């Protein structure tokens, strides 16, 4: 093929016309390898076909978009910035904690005035009551967005402390009201409650917050709650004489926790 390829043939070739004989295709491609002029005309033909195809596609897209109804914007009940303070998985655990306190309150009110009543179940459970919520403040097993949160610049102990504060703000008033109804002073359980919360945060940097919280709760139930119910005596750890020791323990744990605040950013 010495002459240039006709314009019509180039157009059919650019469009991928299956009706072109294989030997003709071979001859055209051989010529295109050697002829810059025909390659340029082929490029022009291809660009024209491509632009025509693109224009047709846009016409169909515009028609489809015009016919479609606008999507309804659904507002999330929890803004993204609130993830610094609370996660959706925290809510059911807080509800569970409140229900446990109410059950303990019901038990105390039911046995009140029946002779030698056992120690207040509200007082016995109060030190570890926030741990259910604290366990969910920083865990990848329950929070589906945990990996995204860990990757943010605000991840770490600061975020854990904010979420823990939310737990305490919800749980402590409930405990205070329940304790008032059974005649128990907050002085008996508030400092142990803060000490256990700080202890869970400190141990959580080593073993993970859920394990630390559940471990401390089980330890308290085994060593204090169980024996107190069996002996019907309030343990020494929940008397006012033990408050200075609980306060000192809270301060020591806080001093250990704060210098290594970067550890939570590394936990998964």
GROMACS .gro file of C-alpha atoms in nm:
model
  268
    1UNK     CA    1   0.000   0.000   0.000
    2UNK     CA    2   0.199   0.299  -0.137
    3UNK     CA    3  -0.079   0.563  -0.145
    4UNK     CA    4  -0.228   0.710   0.168
    5UNK     CA    5  -0.519   0.534   0.330
    6UNK     CA    6  -0.853   0.684   0.227
    7UNK     CA    7  -1.034   0.893   0.487
    8UNK     CA    8  -1.337   0.663   0.486
    9UNK     CA    9  -1.118   0.358   0.546
   10UNK     CA   10  -0.940   0.535   0.831
   11UNK     CA   11  -1.274   0.618   0.987
   12UNK     CA   12  -1.389   0.257   0.968
   13UNK     CA   13  -1.056   0.143   1.116
   14UNK     CA   14  -1.075   0.397   1.401
   15UNK     CA   15  -1.431   0.289   1.480
   16UNK     CA   16  -1.327  -0.076   1.494
   17UNK     CA   17  -1.548  -0.184   1.204
   18UNK     CA   18  -1.554  -0.566   1.209
   19UNK     CA   19  -1.643  -0.570   0.838
   20UNK     CA   20  -1.286  -0.486   0.728
   21UNK     CA   21  -1.113  -0.793   0.588
   22UNK     CA   22  -0.818  -0.920   0.798
   23UNK     CA   23  -0.569  -0.880   0.512
   24UNK     CA   24  -0.682  -0.521   0.461
   25UNK     CA   25  -0.640  -0.451   0.832
   26UNK     CA   26  -0.289  -0.598   0.818
   27UNK     CA   27  -0.202  -0.382   0.517
   28UNK     CA   28  -0.340  -0.069   0.681
   29UNK     CA   29  -0.147  -0.129   1.001
   30UNK     CA   30   0.172  -0.193   0.806
   31UNK     CA   31   0.124   0.135   0.622
   32UNK     CA   32   0.048   0.322   0.946
   33UNK     CA   33   0.378   0.205   1.092
   34UNK     CA   34   0.563   0.378   0.811
   35UNK     CA   35   0.342   0.680   0.732
   36UNK     CA   36   0.334   0.965   0.984
   37UNK     CA   37   0.074   1.151   0.778
   38UNK     CA   38  -0.177   0.866   0.797
   39UNK     CA   39  -0.107   0.820   1.168
   40UNK     CA   40  -0.187   1.187   1.223
   41UNK     CA   41  -0.512   1.159   1.026
   42UNK     CA   42  -0.599   0.843   1.220
   43UNK     CA   43  -0.545   1.029   1.548
   44UNK     CA   44  -0.775   1.307   1.430
   45UNK     CA   45  -1.041   1.056   1.332
   46UNK     CA   46  -1.010   0.875   1.665
   47UNK     CA   47  -1.034   1.202   1.860
   48UNK     CA   48  -1.346   1.297   1.673
   49UNK     CA   49  -1.511   0.961   1.742
   50UNK     CA   50  -1.409   0.975   2.106
   51UNK     CA   51  -1.549   1.326   2.149
   52UNK     CA   52  -1.873   1.225   1.981
   53UNK     CA   53  -1.901   0.921   2.207
   54UNK     CA   54  -1.826   1.130   2.515
   55UNK     CA   55  -2.087   1.387   2.417
   56UNK     CA   56  -2.347   1.113   2.373
   57UNK     CA   57  -2.265   0.968   2.713
   58UNK     CA   58  -2.298   1.308   2.881
   59UNK     CA   59  -2.637   1.361   2.721
   60UNK     CA   60  -2.761   1.031   2.866
   61UNK     CA   61  -2.609   1.108   3.210
   62UNK     CA   62  -2.772   1.451   3.221
   63UNK     CA   63  -3.107   1.301   3.127
   64UNK     CA   64  -3.079   1.034   3.395
   65UNK     CA   65  -2.981   1.289   3.661
   66UNK     CA   66  -3.266   1.518   3.568
   67UNK     CA   67  -3.516   1.233   3.594
   68UNK     CA   68  -3.384   1.106   3.927
   69UNK     CA   69  -3.523   1.243   4.254
   70UNK     CA   70  -3.277   1.426   4.479
   71UNK     CA   71  -3.139   1.207   4.752
   72UNK     CA   72  -3.259   1.277   5.103
   73UNK     CA   73  -2.977   1.389   5.330
   74UNK     CA   74  -2.990   1.189   5.650
   75UNK     CA   75  -2.851   1.368   5.950
   76UNK     CA   76  -2.645   1.155   6.181
   77UNK     CA   77  -2.763   1.153   6.539
   78UNK     CA   78  -2.403   1.190   6.651
   79UNK     CA   79  -2.173   1.440   6.473
   80UNK     CA   80  -1.827   1.322   6.379
   81UNK     CA   81  -1.660   1.564   6.618
   82UNK     CA   82  -1.849   1.411   6.912
   83UNK     CA   83  -1.643   1.092   6.865
   84UNK     CA   84  -1.381   1.264   7.078
   85UNK     CA   85  -1.621   1.239   7.372
   86UNK     CA   86  -1.845   0.940   7.309
   87UNK     CA   87  -1.895   0.652   7.068
   88UNK     CA   88  -2.224   0.485   6.974
   89UNK     CA   89  -2.114   0.158   7.135
   90UNK     CA   90  -2.078   0.336   7.469
   91UNK     CA   91  -2.450   0.408   7.502
   92UNK     CA   92  -2.576   0.051   7.561
   93UNK     CA   93  -2.305  -0.008   7.821
   94UNK     CA   94  -2.402   0.308   8.008
   95UNK     CA   95  -2.765   0.195   8.001
   96UNK     CA   96  -2.657  -0.144   8.137
   97UNK     CA   97  -2.463   0.024   8.417
   98UNK     CA   98  -2.763   0.233   8.516
   99UNK     CA   99  -2.984  -0.077   8.516
  100UNK     CA  100  -2.737  -0.262   8.741
  101UNK     CA  101  -2.739   0.029   8.986
  102UNK     CA  102  -3.119   0.035   8.983
  103UNK     CA  103  -3.132  -0.339   9.052
  104UNK     CA  104  -2.891  -0.295   9.342
  105UNK     CA  105  -3.105  -0.007   9.470
  106UNK     CA  106  -3.417  -0.221   9.448
  107UNK     CA  107  -3.245  -0.496   9.646
  108UNK     CA  108  -3.137  -0.253   9.917
  109UNK     CA  109  -3.485  -0.104   9.948
  110UNK     CA  110  -3.643  -0.450   9.956
  111UNK     CA  111  -3.429  -0.575  10.247
  112UNK     CA  112  -3.433  -0.247  10.440
  113UNK     CA  113  -3.601  -0.274  10.779
  114UNK     CA  114  -3.585  -0.654  10.789
  115UNK     CA  115  -3.361  -0.696  11.087
  116UNK     CA  116  -2.989  -0.746  11.029
  117UNK     CA  117  -2.970  -0.638  10.669
  118UNK     CA  118  -2.653  -0.708  10.464
  119UNK     CA  119  -2.430  -0.419  10.353
  120UNK     CA  120  -2.576  -0.190  10.089
  121UNK     CA  121  -2.535  -0.347   9.748
  122UNK     CA  122  -2.523   0.001   9.596
  123UNK     CA  123  -2.220   0.088   9.810
  124UNK     CA  124  -2.051  -0.244   9.728
  125UNK     CA  125  -2.094  -0.203   9.353
  126UNK     CA  126  -2.033   0.172   9.333
  127UNK     CA  127  -1.650   0.159   9.315
  128UNK     CA  128  -1.655  -0.056   9.000
  129UNK     CA  129  -1.981   0.064   8.844
  130UNK     CA  130  -1.812   0.299   8.590
  131UNK     CA  131  -1.585   0.022   8.465
  132UNK     CA  132  -1.848  -0.114   8.225
  133UNK     CA  133  -1.845   0.215   8.038
  134UNK     CA  134  -1.472   0.271   8.076
  135UNK     CA  135  -1.407  -0.068   7.911
  136UNK     CA  136  -1.566   0.061   7.588
  137UNK     CA  137  -1.390   0.398   7.583
  138UNK     CA  138  -1.097   0.268   7.379
  139UNK     CA  139  -1.139  -0.071   7.217
  140UNK     CA  140  -1.116  -0.194   6.860
  141UNK     CA  141  -1.336  -0.496   6.928
  142UNK     CA  142  -1.653  -0.295   6.988
  143UNK     CA  143  -1.596   0.032   6.801
  144UNK     CA  144  -1.613  -0.014   6.421
  145UNK     CA  145  -1.445   0.324   6.369
  146UNK     CA  146  -1.158   0.253   6.608
  147UNK     CA  147  -0.888   0.222   6.341
  148UNK     CA  148  -0.991   0.555   6.190
  149UNK     CA  149  -0.992   0.721   6.532
  150UNK     CA  150  -0.647   0.586   6.616
  151UNK     CA  151  -0.509   0.740   6.296
  152UNK     CA  152  -0.624   1.091   6.390
  153UNK     CA  153  -0.397   1.349   6.550
  154UNK     CA  154  -0.621   1.374   6.859
  155UNK     CA  155  -0.597   1.003   6.939
  156UNK     CA  156  -0.438   0.896   7.264
  157UNK     CA  157  -0.486   0.949   7.635
  158UNK     CA  158  -0.664   1.281   7.589
  159UNK     CA  159  -0.946   1.119   7.397
  160UNK     CA  160  -0.963   0.831   7.645
  161UNK     CA  161  -0.991   1.076   7.935
  162UNK     CA  162  -1.270   1.269   7.762
  163UNK     CA  163  -1.468   0.952   7.700
  164UNK     CA  164  -1.406   0.838   8.057
  165UNK     CA  165  -1.529   1.174   8.185
  166UNK     CA  166  -1.855   1.119   7.995
  167UNK     CA  167  -1.893   0.784   8.172
  168UNK     CA  168  -1.835   0.940   8.515
  169UNK     CA  169  -2.074   1.228   8.442
  170UNK     CA  170  -2.349   0.976   8.369
  171UNK     CA  171  -2.276   0.712   8.634
  172UNK     CA  172  -2.177   0.916   8.940
  173UNK     CA  173  -2.505   1.114   8.964
  174UNK     CA  174  -2.700   0.788   8.939
  175UNK     CA  175  -2.488   0.641   9.218
  176UNK     CA  176  -2.532   0.956   9.426
  177UNK     CA  177  -2.911   0.941   9.401
  178UNK     CA  178  -2.918   0.567   9.471
  179UNK     CA  179  -2.685   0.613   9.769
  180UNK     CA  180  -2.900   0.895   9.904
  181UNK     CA  181  -3.210   0.675   9.885
  182UNK     CA  182  -3.043   0.400  10.089
  183UNK     CA  183  -2.875   0.643  10.327
  184UNK     CA  184  -2.518   0.585  10.211
  185UNK     CA  185  -2.279   0.880  10.210
  186UNK     CA  186  -2.084   0.941   9.885
  187UNK     CA  187  -1.772   0.966  10.102
  188UNK     CA  188  -1.773   0.588  10.126
  189UNK     CA  189  -1.761   0.506   9.758
  190UNK     CA  190  -1.658   0.816   9.558
  191UNK     CA  191  -1.281   0.793   9.616
  192UNK     CA  192  -1.273   0.414   9.555
  193UNK     CA  193  -1.473   0.479   9.237
  194UNK     CA  194  -1.217   0.731   9.111
  195UNK     CA  195  -0.927   0.508   9.214
  196UNK     CA  196  -1.064   0.210   9.021
  197UNK     CA  197  -1.128   0.426   8.716
  198UNK     CA  198  -0.774   0.563   8.721
  199UNK     CA  199  -0.636   0.214   8.780
  200UNK     CA  200  -0.825   0.079   8.479
  201UNK     CA  201  -0.683   0.356   8.260
  202UNK     CA  202  -0.328   0.288   8.383
  203UNK     CA  203  -0.350  -0.088   8.333
  204UNK     CA  204  -0.527  -0.036   8.002
  205UNK     CA  205  -0.208   0.100   7.848
  206UNK     CA  206  -0.046  -0.237   7.912
  207UNK     CA  207  -0.316  -0.501   7.864
  208UNK     CA  208  -0.589  -0.304   7.688
  209UNK     CA  209  -0.871  -0.111   7.850
  210UNK     CA  210  -1.141  -0.383   7.831
  211UNK     CA  211  -0.917  -0.644   7.997
  212UNK     CA  212  -0.807  -0.400   8.265
  213UNK     CA  213  -1.163  -0.290   8.347
  214UNK     CA  214  -1.308  -0.640   8.355
  215UNK     CA  215  -1.011  -0.772   8.553
  216UNK     CA  216  -1.048  -0.509   8.824
  217UNK     CA  217  -1.425  -0.562   8.838
  218UNK     CA  218  -1.388  -0.939   8.880
  219UNK     CA  219  -1.116  -0.890   9.143
  220UNK     CA  220  -1.335  -0.652   9.345
  221UNK     CA  221  -1.635  -0.883   9.320
  222UNK     CA  222  -1.429  -1.181   9.434
  223UNK     CA  223  -1.234  -1.019   9.716
  224UNK     CA  224  -1.486  -0.766   9.850
  225UNK     CA  225  -1.846  -0.803   9.726
  226UNK     CA  226  -1.877  -1.178   9.771
  227UNK     CA  227  -1.728  -1.200  10.123
  228UNK     CA  228  -1.922  -0.892  10.236
  229UNK     CA  229  -2.254  -1.046  10.133
  230UNK     CA  230  -2.164  -1.376  10.303
  231UNK     CA  231  -2.051  -1.215  10.630
  232UNK     CA  232  -2.314  -0.936  10.618
  233UNK     CA  233  -2.046  -0.685  10.713
  234UNK     CA  234  -1.927  -0.371  10.534
  235UNK     CA  235  -1.562  -0.416  10.437
  236UNK     CA  236  -1.295  -0.193  10.587
  237UNK     CA  237  -1.208  -0.071  10.237
  238UNK     CA  238  -1.541   0.111  10.221
  239UNK     CA  239  -1.524   0.284  10.557
  240UNK     CA  240  -1.432   0.649  10.600
  241UNK     CA  241  -1.105   0.546  10.763
  242UNK     CA  242  -0.987   0.407  10.428
  243UNK     CA  243  -1.051   0.726  10.231
  244UNK     CA  244  -0.698   0.871  10.272
  245UNK     CA  245  -0.553   0.548  10.133
  246UNK     CA  246  -0.787   0.559   9.833
  247UNK     CA  247  -0.698   0.924   9.769
  248UNK     CA  248  -0.327   0.847   9.786
  249UNK     CA  249  -0.372   0.552   9.549
  250UNK     CA  250  -0.558   0.772   9.299
  251UNK     CA  251  -0.280   1.032   9.303
  252UNK     CA  252  -0.009   0.769   9.257
  253UNK     CA  253  -0.191   0.607   8.966
  254UNK     CA  254  -0.243   0.947   8.801
  255UNK     CA  255   0.126   1.029   8.836
  256UNK     CA  256   0.213   0.698   8.671
  257UNK     CA  257  -0.043   0.743   8.395
  258UNK     CA  258   0.024   1.097   8.274
  259UNK     CA  259   0.398   1.075   8.187
  260UNK     CA  260   0.327   0.784   7.951
  261UNK     CA  261   0.019   0.936   7.790
  262UNK     CA  262   0.141   0.849   7.441
  263UNK     CA  263   0.088   0.478   7.501
  264UNK     CA  264  -0.280   0.482   7.410
  265UNK     CA  265  -0.205   0.609   7.060
  266UNK     CA  266  -0.013   0.286   6.997
  267UNK     CA  267  -0.277   0.046   7.129
  268UNK     CA  268  -0.509  -0.126   6.884
   0.00000   0.00000   0.00000
